[in-house]
Short mmCIF file of C-alpha atoms in Angstrom, two decimals:
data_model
loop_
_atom_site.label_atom_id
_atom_site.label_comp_id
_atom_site.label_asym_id
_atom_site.label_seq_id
_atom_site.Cartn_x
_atom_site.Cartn_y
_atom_site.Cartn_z
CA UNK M 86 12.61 10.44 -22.80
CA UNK M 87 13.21 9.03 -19.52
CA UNK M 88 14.67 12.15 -18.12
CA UNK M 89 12.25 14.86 -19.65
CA UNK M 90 9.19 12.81 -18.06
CA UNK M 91 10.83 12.78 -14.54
CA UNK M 92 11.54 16.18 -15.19
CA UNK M 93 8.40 17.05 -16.00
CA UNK M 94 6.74 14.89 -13.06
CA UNK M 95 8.98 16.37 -10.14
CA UNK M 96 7.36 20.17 -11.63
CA UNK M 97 4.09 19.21 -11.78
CA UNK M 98 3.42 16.98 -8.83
CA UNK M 99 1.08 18.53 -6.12
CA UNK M 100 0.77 17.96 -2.46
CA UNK M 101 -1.65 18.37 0.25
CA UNK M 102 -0.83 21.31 2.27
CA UNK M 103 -3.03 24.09 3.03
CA UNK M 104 -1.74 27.35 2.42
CA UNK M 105 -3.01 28.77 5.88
CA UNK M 106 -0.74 26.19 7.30
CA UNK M 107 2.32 27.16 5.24
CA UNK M 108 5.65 27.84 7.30
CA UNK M 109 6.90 30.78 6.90
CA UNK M 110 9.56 33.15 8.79
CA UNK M 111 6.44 35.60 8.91
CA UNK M 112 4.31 32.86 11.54
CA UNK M 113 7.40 32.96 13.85
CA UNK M 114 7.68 30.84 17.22
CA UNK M 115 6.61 33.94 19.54
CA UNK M 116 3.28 34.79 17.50
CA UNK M 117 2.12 30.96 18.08
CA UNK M 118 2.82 31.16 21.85
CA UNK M 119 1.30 34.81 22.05
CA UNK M 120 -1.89 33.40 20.26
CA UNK M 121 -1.62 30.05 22.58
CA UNK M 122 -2.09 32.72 25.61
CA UNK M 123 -4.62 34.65 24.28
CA UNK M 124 -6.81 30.92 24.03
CA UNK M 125 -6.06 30.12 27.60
CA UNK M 126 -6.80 33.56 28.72
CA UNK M 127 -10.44 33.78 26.43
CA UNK M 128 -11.56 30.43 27.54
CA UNK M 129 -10.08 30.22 31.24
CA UNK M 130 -12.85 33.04 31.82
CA UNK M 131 -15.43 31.32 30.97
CA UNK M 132 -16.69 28.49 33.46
CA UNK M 133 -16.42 24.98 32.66
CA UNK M 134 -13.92 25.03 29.96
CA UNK M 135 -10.29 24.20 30.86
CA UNK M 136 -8.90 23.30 27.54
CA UNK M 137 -7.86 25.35 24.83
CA UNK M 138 -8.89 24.15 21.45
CA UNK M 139 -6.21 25.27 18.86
CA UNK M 140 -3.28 27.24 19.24
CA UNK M 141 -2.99 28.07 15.04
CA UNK M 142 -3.35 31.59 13.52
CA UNK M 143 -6.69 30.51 12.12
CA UNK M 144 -9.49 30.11 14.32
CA UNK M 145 -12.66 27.94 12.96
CA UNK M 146 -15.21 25.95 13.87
CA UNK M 147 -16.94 22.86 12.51
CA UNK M 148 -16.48 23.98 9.21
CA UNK M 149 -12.94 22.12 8.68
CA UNK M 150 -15.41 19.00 9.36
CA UNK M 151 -16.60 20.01 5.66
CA UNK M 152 -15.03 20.48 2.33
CA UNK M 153 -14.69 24.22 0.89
CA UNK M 154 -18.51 24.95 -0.44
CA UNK M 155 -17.71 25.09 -4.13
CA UNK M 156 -17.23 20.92 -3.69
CA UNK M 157 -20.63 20.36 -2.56
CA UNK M 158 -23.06 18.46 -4.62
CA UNK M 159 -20.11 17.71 -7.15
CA UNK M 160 -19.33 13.90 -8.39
CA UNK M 161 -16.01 14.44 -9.04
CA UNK M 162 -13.58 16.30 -6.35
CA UNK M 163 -9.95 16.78 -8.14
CA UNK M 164 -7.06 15.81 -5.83
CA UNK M 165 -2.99 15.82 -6.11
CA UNK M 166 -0.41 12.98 -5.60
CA UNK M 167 0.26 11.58 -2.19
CA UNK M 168 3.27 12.69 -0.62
CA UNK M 169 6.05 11.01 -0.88
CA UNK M 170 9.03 9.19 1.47
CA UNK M 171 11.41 10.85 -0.35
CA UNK M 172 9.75 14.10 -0.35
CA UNK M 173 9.07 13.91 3.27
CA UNK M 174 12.64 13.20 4.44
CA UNK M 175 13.25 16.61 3.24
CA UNK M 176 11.01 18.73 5.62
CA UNK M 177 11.84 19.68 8.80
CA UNK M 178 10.38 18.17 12.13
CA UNK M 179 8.02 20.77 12.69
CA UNK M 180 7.65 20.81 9.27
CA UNK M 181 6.24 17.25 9.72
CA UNK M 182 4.23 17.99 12.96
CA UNK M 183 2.30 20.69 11.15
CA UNK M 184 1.53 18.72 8.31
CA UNK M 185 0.48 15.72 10.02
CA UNK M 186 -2.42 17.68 11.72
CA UNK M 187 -3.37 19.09 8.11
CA UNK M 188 -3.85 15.57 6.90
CA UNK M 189 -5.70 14.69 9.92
CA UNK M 190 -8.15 17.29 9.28
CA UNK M 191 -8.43 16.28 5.84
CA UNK M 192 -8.54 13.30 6.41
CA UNK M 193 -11.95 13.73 9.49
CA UNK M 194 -13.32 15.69 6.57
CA UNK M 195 -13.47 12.65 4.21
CA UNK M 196 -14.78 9.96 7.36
CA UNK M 197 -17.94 12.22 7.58
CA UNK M 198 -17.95 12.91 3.45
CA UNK M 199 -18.05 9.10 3.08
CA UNK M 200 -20.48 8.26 6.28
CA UNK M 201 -23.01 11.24 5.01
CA UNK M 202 -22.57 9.33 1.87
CA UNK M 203 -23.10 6.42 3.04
CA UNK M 204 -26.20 7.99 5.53
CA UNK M 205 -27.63 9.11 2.36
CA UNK M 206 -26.74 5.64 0.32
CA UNK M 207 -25.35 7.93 -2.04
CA UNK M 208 -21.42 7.27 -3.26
CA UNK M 209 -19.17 9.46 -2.14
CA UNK M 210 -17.16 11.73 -4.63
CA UNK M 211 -13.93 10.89 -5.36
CA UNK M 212 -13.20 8.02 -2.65
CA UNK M 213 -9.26 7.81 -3.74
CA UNK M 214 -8.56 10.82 -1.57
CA UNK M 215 -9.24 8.78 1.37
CA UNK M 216 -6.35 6.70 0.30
CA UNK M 217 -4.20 9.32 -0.76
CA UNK M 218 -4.28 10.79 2.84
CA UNK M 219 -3.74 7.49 4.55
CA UNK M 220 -0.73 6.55 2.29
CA UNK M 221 0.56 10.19 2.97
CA UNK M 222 -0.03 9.73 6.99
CA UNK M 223 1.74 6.49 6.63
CA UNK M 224 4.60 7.61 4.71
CA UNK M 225 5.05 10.49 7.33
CA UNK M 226 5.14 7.80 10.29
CA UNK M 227 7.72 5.96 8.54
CA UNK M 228 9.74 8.88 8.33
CA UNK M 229 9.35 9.88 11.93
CA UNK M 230 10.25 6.92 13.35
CA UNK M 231 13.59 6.41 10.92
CA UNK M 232 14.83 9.70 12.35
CA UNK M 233 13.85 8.30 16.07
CA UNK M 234 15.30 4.95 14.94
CA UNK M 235 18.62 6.87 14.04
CA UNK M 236 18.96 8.84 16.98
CA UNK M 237 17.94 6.40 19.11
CA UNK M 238 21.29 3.98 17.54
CA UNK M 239 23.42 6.61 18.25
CA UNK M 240 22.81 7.52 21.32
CA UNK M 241 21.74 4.21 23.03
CA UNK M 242 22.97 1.74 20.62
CA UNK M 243 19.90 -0.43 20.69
CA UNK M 244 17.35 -0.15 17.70
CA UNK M 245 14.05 -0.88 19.27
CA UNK M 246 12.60 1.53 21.38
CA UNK M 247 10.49 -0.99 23.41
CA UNK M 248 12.72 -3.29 25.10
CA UNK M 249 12.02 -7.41 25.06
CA UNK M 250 13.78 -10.71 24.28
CA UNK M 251 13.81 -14.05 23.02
CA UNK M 252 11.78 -16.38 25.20
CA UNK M 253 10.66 -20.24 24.78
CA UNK M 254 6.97 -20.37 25.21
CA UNK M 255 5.04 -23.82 26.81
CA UNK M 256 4.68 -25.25 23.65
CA UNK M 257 8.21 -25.26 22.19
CA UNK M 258 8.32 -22.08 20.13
CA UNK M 259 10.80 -19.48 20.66
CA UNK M 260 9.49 -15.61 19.81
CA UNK M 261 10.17 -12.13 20.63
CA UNK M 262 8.78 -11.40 23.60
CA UNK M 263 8.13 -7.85 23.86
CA UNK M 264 7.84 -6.24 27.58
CA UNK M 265 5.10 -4.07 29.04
CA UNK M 266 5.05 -1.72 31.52
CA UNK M 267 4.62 -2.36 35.34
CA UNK M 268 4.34 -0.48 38.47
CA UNK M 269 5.76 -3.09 40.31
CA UNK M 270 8.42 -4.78 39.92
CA UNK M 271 8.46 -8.87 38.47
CA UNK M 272 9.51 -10.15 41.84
CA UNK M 273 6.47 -9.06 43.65
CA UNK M 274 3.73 -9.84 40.56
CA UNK M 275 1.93 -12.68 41.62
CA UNK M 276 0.08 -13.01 37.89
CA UNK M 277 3.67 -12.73 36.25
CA UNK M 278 4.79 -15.54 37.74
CA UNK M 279 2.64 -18.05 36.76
CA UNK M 280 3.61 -17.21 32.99
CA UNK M 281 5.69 -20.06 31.64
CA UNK M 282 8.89 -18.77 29.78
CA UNK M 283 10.46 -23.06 29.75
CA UNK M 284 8.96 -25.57 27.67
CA UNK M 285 8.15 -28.66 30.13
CA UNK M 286 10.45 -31.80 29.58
CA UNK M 287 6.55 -34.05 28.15
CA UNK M 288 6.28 -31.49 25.37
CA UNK M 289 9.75 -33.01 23.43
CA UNK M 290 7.96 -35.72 21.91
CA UNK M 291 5.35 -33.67 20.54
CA UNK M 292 7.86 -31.20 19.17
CA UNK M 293 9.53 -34.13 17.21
CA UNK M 294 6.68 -34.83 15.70
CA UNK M 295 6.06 -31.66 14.89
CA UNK M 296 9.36 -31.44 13.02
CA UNK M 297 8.97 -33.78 11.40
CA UNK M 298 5.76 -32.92 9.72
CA UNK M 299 7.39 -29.54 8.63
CA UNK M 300 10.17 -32.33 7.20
CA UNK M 301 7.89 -33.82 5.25
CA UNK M 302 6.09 -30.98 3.78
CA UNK M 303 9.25 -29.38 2.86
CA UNK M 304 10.10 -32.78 0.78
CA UNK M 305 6.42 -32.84 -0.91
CA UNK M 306 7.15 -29.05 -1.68
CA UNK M 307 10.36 -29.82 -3.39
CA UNK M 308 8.85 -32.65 -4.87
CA UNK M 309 5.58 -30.72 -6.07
CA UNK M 310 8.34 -28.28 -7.65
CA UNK M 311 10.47 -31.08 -9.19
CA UNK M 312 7.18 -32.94 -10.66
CA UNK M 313 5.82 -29.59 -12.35
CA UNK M 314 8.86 -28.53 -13.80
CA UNK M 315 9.00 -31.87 -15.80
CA UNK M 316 5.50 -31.31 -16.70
CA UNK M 317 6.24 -28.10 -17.94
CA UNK M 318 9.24 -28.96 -19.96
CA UNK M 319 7.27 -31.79 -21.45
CA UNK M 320 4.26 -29.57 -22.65
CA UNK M 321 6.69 -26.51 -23.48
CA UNK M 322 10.10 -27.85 -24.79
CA UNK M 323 11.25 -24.99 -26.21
CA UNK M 324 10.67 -22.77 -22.78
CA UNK M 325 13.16 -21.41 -20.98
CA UNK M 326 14.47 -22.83 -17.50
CA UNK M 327 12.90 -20.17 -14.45
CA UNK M 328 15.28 -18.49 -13.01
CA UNK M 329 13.46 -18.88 -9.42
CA UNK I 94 -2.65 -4.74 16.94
CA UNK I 95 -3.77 -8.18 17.11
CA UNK I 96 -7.54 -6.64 15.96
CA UNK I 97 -6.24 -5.06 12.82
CA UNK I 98 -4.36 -8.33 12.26
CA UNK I 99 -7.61 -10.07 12.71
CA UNK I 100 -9.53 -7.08 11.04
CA UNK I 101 -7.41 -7.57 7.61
CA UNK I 102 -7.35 -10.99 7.89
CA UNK I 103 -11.33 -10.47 7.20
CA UNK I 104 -10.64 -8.30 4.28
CA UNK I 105 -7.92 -10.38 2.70
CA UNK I 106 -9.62 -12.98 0.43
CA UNK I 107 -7.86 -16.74 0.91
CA UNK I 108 -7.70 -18.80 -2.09
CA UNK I 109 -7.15 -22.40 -1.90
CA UNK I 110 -3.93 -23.76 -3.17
CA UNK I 111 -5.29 -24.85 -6.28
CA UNK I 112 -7.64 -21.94 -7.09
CA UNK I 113 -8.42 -22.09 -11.15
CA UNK I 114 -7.86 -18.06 -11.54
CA UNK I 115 -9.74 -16.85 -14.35
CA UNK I 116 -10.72 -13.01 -16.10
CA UNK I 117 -12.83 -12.51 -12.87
CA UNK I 118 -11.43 -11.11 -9.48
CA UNK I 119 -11.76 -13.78 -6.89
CA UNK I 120 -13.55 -11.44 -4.74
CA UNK I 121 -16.19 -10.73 -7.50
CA UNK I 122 -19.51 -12.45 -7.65
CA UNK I 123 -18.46 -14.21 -10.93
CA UNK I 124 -15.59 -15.67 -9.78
CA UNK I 125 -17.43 -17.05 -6.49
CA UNK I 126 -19.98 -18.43 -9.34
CA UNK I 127 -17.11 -20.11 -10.90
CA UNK I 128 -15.33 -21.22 -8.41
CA UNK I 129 -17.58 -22.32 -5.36
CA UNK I 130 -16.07 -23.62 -2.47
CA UNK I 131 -16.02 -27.19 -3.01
CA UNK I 132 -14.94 -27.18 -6.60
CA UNK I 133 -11.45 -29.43 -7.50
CA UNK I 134 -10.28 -28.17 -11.12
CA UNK I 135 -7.06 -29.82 -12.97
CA UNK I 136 -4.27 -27.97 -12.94
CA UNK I 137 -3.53 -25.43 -15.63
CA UNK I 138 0.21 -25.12 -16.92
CA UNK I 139 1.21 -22.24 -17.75
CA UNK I 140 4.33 -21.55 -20.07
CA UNK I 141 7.14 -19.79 -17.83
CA UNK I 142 7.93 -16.64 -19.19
CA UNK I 143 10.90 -14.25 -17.49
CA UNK I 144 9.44 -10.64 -16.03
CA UNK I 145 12.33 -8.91 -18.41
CA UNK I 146 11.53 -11.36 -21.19
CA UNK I 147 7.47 -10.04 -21.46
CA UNK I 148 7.12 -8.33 -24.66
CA UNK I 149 3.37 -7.20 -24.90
CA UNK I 150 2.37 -4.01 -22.52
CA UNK I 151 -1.50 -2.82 -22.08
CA UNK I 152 -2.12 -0.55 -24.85
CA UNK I 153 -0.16 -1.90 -27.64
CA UNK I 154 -1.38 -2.59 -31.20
CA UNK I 155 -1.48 -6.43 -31.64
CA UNK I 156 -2.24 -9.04 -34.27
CA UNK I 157 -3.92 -12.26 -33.20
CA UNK I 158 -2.36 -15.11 -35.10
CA UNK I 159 -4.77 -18.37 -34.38
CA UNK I 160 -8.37 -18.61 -33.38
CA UNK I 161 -11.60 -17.03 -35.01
CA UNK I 162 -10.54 -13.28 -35.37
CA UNK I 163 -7.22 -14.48 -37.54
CA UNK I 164 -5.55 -12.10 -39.51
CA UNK I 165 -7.39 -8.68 -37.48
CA UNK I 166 -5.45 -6.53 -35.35
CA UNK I 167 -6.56 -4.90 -31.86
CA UNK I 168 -5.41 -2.78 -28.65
CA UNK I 169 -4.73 -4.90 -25.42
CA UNK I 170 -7.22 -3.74 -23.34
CA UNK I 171 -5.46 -5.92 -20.25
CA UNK I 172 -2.65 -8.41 -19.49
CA UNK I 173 -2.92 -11.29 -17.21
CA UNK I 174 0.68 -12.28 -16.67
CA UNK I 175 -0.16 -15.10 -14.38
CA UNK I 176 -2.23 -17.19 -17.16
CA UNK I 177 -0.16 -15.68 -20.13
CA UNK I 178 -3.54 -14.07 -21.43
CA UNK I 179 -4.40 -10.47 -23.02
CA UNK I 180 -7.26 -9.34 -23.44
CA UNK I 181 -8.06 -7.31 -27.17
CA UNK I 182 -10.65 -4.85 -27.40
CA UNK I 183 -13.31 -6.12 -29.08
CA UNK I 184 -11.91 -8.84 -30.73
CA UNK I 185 -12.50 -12.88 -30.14
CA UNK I 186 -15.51 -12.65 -28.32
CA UNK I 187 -18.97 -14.50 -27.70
CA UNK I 188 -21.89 -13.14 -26.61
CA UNK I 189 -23.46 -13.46 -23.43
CA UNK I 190 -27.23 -12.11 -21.96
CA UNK I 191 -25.84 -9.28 -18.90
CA UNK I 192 -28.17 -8.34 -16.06
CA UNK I 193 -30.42 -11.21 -15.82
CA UNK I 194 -33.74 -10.23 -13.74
CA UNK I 195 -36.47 -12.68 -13.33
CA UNK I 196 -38.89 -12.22 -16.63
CA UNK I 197 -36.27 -10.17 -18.42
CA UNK I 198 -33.38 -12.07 -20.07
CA UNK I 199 -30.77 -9.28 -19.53
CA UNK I 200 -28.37 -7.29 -22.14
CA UNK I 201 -27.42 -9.14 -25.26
CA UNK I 202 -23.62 -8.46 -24.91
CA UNK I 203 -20.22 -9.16 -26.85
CA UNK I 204 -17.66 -10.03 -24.15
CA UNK I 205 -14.23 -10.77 -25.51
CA UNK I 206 -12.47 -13.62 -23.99
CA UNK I 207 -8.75 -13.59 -23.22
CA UNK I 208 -5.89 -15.27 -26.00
CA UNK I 209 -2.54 -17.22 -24.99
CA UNK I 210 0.56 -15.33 -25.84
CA UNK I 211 1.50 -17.95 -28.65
CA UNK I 212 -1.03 -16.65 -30.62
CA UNK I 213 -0.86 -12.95 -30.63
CA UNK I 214 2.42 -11.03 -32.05
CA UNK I 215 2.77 -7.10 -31.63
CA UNK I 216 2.35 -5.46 -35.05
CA UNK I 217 5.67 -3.12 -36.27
CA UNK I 218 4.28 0.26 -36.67
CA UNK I 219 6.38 0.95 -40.33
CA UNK I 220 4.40 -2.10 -42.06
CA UNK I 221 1.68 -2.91 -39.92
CA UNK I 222 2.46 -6.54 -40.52
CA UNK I 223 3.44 -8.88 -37.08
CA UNK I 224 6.79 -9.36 -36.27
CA UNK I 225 8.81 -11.10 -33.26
CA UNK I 226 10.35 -8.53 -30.51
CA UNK I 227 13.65 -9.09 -28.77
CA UNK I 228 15.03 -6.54 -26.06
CA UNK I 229 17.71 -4.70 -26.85
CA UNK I 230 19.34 -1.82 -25.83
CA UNK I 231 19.66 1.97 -27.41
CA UNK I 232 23.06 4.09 -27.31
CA UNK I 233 21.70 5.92 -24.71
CA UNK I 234 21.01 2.60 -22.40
CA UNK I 235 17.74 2.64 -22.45
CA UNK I 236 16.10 -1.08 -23.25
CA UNK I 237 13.51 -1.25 -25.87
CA UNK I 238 12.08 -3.61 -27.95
CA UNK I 239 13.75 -3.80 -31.37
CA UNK I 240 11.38 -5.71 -34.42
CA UNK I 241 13.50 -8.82 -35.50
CA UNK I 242 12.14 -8.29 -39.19
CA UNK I 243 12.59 -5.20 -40.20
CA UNK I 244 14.55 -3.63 -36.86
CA UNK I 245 12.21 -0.85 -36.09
CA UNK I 246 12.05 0.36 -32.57
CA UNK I 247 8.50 -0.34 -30.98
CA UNK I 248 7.56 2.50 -28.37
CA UNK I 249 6.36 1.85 -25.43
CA UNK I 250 2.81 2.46 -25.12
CA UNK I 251 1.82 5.68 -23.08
CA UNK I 252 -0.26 4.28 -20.11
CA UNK I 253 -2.56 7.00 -18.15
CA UNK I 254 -1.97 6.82 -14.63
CA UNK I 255 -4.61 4.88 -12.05
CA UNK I 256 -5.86 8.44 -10.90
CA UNK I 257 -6.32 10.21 -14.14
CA UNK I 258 -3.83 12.43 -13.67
CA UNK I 259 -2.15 13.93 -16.71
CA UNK I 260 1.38 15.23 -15.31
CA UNK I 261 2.31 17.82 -17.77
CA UNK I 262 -1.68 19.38 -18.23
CA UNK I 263 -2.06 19.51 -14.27
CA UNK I 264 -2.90 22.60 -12.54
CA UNK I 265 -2.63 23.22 -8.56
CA UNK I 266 -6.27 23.66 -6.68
CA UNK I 267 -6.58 25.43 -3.20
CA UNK I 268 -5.56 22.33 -1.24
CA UNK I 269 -2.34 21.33 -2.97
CA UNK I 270 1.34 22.17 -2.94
CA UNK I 271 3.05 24.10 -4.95
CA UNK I 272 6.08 22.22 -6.59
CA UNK I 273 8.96 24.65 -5.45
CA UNK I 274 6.98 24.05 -1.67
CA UNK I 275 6.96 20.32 -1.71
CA UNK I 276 10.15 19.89 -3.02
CA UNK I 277 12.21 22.46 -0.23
CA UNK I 278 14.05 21.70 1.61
CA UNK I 279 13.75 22.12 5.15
CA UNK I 280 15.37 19.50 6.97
CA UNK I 281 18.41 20.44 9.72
CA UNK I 282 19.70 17.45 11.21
CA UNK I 283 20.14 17.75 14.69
CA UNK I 284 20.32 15.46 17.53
CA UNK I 285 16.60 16.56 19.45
CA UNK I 286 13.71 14.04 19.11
CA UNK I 287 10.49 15.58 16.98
CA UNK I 288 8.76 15.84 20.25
CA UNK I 289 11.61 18.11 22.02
CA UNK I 290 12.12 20.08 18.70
CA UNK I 291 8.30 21.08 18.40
CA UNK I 292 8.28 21.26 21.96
CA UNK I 293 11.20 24.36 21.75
CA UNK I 294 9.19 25.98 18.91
CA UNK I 295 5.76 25.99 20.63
CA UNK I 296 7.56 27.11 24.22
CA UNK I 297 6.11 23.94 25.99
CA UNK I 298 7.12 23.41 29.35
CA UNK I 299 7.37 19.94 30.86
CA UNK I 300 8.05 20.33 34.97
CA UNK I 301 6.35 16.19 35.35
CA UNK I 302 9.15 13.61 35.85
CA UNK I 303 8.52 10.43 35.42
CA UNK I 304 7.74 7.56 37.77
CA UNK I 305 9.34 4.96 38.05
CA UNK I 306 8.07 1.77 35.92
CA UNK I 307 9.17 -1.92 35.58
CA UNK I 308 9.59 -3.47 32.04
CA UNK I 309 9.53 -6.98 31.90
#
């Protein structure tokens, strides 16, 4: 039973990928660059515009700001399953790239469904897309940044990409501090050094006292714990000991 | 970051330690009615019960055992694991006036209030009588519950999913993937960042170096 309904899941699960979008080896490398080119070239004529919008085989406007036309005006908008992790570990990394900027665009279409919606203090039709795309988005990150994570290990051996440390801060606390970027360097930056990376030799009392308080809390916890488990015994003999 | 932190700290409803939780979602109006800021309840005990050890499932047939409806038998509408409760449809309620509007006394309405565990049993599908459950296991490893009266094998209720979707009636529209798409595979390992590797494909160019920049 367990196996037919998998089965019969992993068949009829569907994504979020537009079919204009879909890799193929007929959209090859070359054809995207040509058609990169041919932007530059159209809009480098005209005065005033430097940038080129889009460099996909499709060219539209603000209509990808809207759903197709047969959705408008209906209450209910029929969507697929969110990608997966597990689904998504399978593409390739342009794979990934391309798909990310489908779910963007999806996912601008839905901001201005839900804030016409909201314009019009109307609901907006099936709001559980919004938080199909976002989960999908998220997943995709994750993935992204496991392969960077990876390849990062190997090659450097550390597993953060931004660097930092463990530093003591004024009041006694010790936390990863994680480093920014400067154009000079710490020796010559005047607001750096007045940063305080010691705890001062007056703040030990205060830190006692502070442990024990968390001492004493963790006693009334186990307490608290002790006391209802009693209670619970004595109103429920016959139940089971938690396993927590 | 720290804004989002702060932003869904916002969202994030806090209840106190000794919150009273009841059929209500604390962030609901009736809840906050119930349970208004100031308000010190006595604690309610409930019976421990082990996550592998819960028997009844939303959607099951059930018998209630004690209380006014005695004897009848009803679908669990929901469970409240937390309290031990389930909700029945239709069964063991009161009635209560919905919609209240000044001049108008609102909806006369049966709402059904939730029963303890103790006093509902699942019913055995071959006799329709109620009977205690234990978990056992099939030949094929699957655990099920297993009637202790008469040994029948109680199936596990067939719950639709959150979105409405209906797995083996679904058909693709325009925007979605095909299954043989979504489930290629297209990966090659190889030891170029996403950036560089999209950056080969689309024939990008990068001639800026980077300055150099102090971390600390």
């Amino acid at each position: 039973m367990a196996s037919s309904s998998s089965l019969g899941r992993v068949l009829t699960l569907c994504k979020r990928f537009q079919s204009v979008f879909r890799i193929s080896p007929a959209i090859s490398v070359q054809h995207c660059a040509v058609n990169l080119k041919r932007c530059q070239n159209n809009l480098l004529s005209f005065v005033g515009q430097r940038r080129a919008l889009h460099t996909t085989v499709s060219r539209r406007g603000l209509e990808e700001f809207f759903d197709q036309p047969e959705n408008w005006g209906e209450p209910n908008v029929k969507s697929g399953a969110p990608w997966t992790a597990k689904q998504l570990r399978t593409k390739s990394n342009e794979d990934l790239h391309k798909l990310w900027y489908v779910l963007l665009k999806e996912r601008n279409m839905l901001l201005t469904l839900a804030q016409e919606a909201k314009r019009q203090s109307l609901q907006m039709p099936s709001p559980e897309r919004m938080k199909k795309i976002e989960r999908s988005m998220v997943r995709l990150d994750t993935v992204v940044r496991e392969r960077e994570t990876a390849l990062r290990l190997l090659q450097t051996g550390q597993e953060k990409g931004r660097p930092g440390d463990w530093r003591r801060n004024v009041f006694g606390y010790e936390y990863w501090y994680r480093f920014k970027e400067y154009t000079i360097p710490w020796y010559m930056n005047k607001r750096h050094e007045r940063k305080k990376f010691y705890t001062p030799h007056f703040v030990q009392p205060h830190i006692r006292l502070r442990i024990e308080r968390f001492l004493r809390e963790r006693a009334r916890k186990v307490n608290l714990k002790r006391k209802t488990l009693a209670k619970l015994k004595e109103r429920f003999p016959q139940m089971k000991l938690p396993s927590s | 970051m720290r804004l989002t932190a702060l932003l869904s700290m916002a969202a994030r409803v806090v209840a106190p330690k000794d919150y009273r939780y009841g059929t209500n979602r604390p962030w609901t109006e009736a809840a906050k009615r119930m349970n208004p800021p100031g308000k010190r309840r006595k604690k309610v005990f409930v019976e421990p019960i082990e996550a592998e050890d819960w028997a009844i499932l939303k959607g099951d047939m059930v018998e209630i055992l004690a209380g006014k409806d005695k004897g009848k038998q009803g679908k669990v509408i929901q469970v409240f694991r937390r309290r031990n409760w389930v909700i029945l449809e239709g069964l063991n309620t009161h009635f209560r006036y919905v919609g209240k509007v000044k001049d108008y006394r609102g909806t006369y309405v049966a709402s059904e209030a939730p029963l303890l565990l103790r006093d509902v049993a699942l019913v055995d599908p071959s006799d329709r009588k109620p009977t205690q459950i234990e978990w056992k296991y099939t030949e094929e490893g699957e655990r099920v519950r297993v009637s202790s009266r008469t040994g029948r094998i109680i199936p596990k209720p067939v719950v639709e999913r959150r979105d409405g979707i209906v797995p083996l009636q679904w058909k693709d529209g325009p925007k979605d993937t095909s299954p043989e798409d979504a489930l290629e595979k297209t990966y090659v390992p190889s030891l170029k960042t996403l950036e560089e590797e999209v950056m080969e494909k689309l024939g990008i160019q990068e001639h800026r170096r980077h300055q150099k920049s102090y971390w600390y």
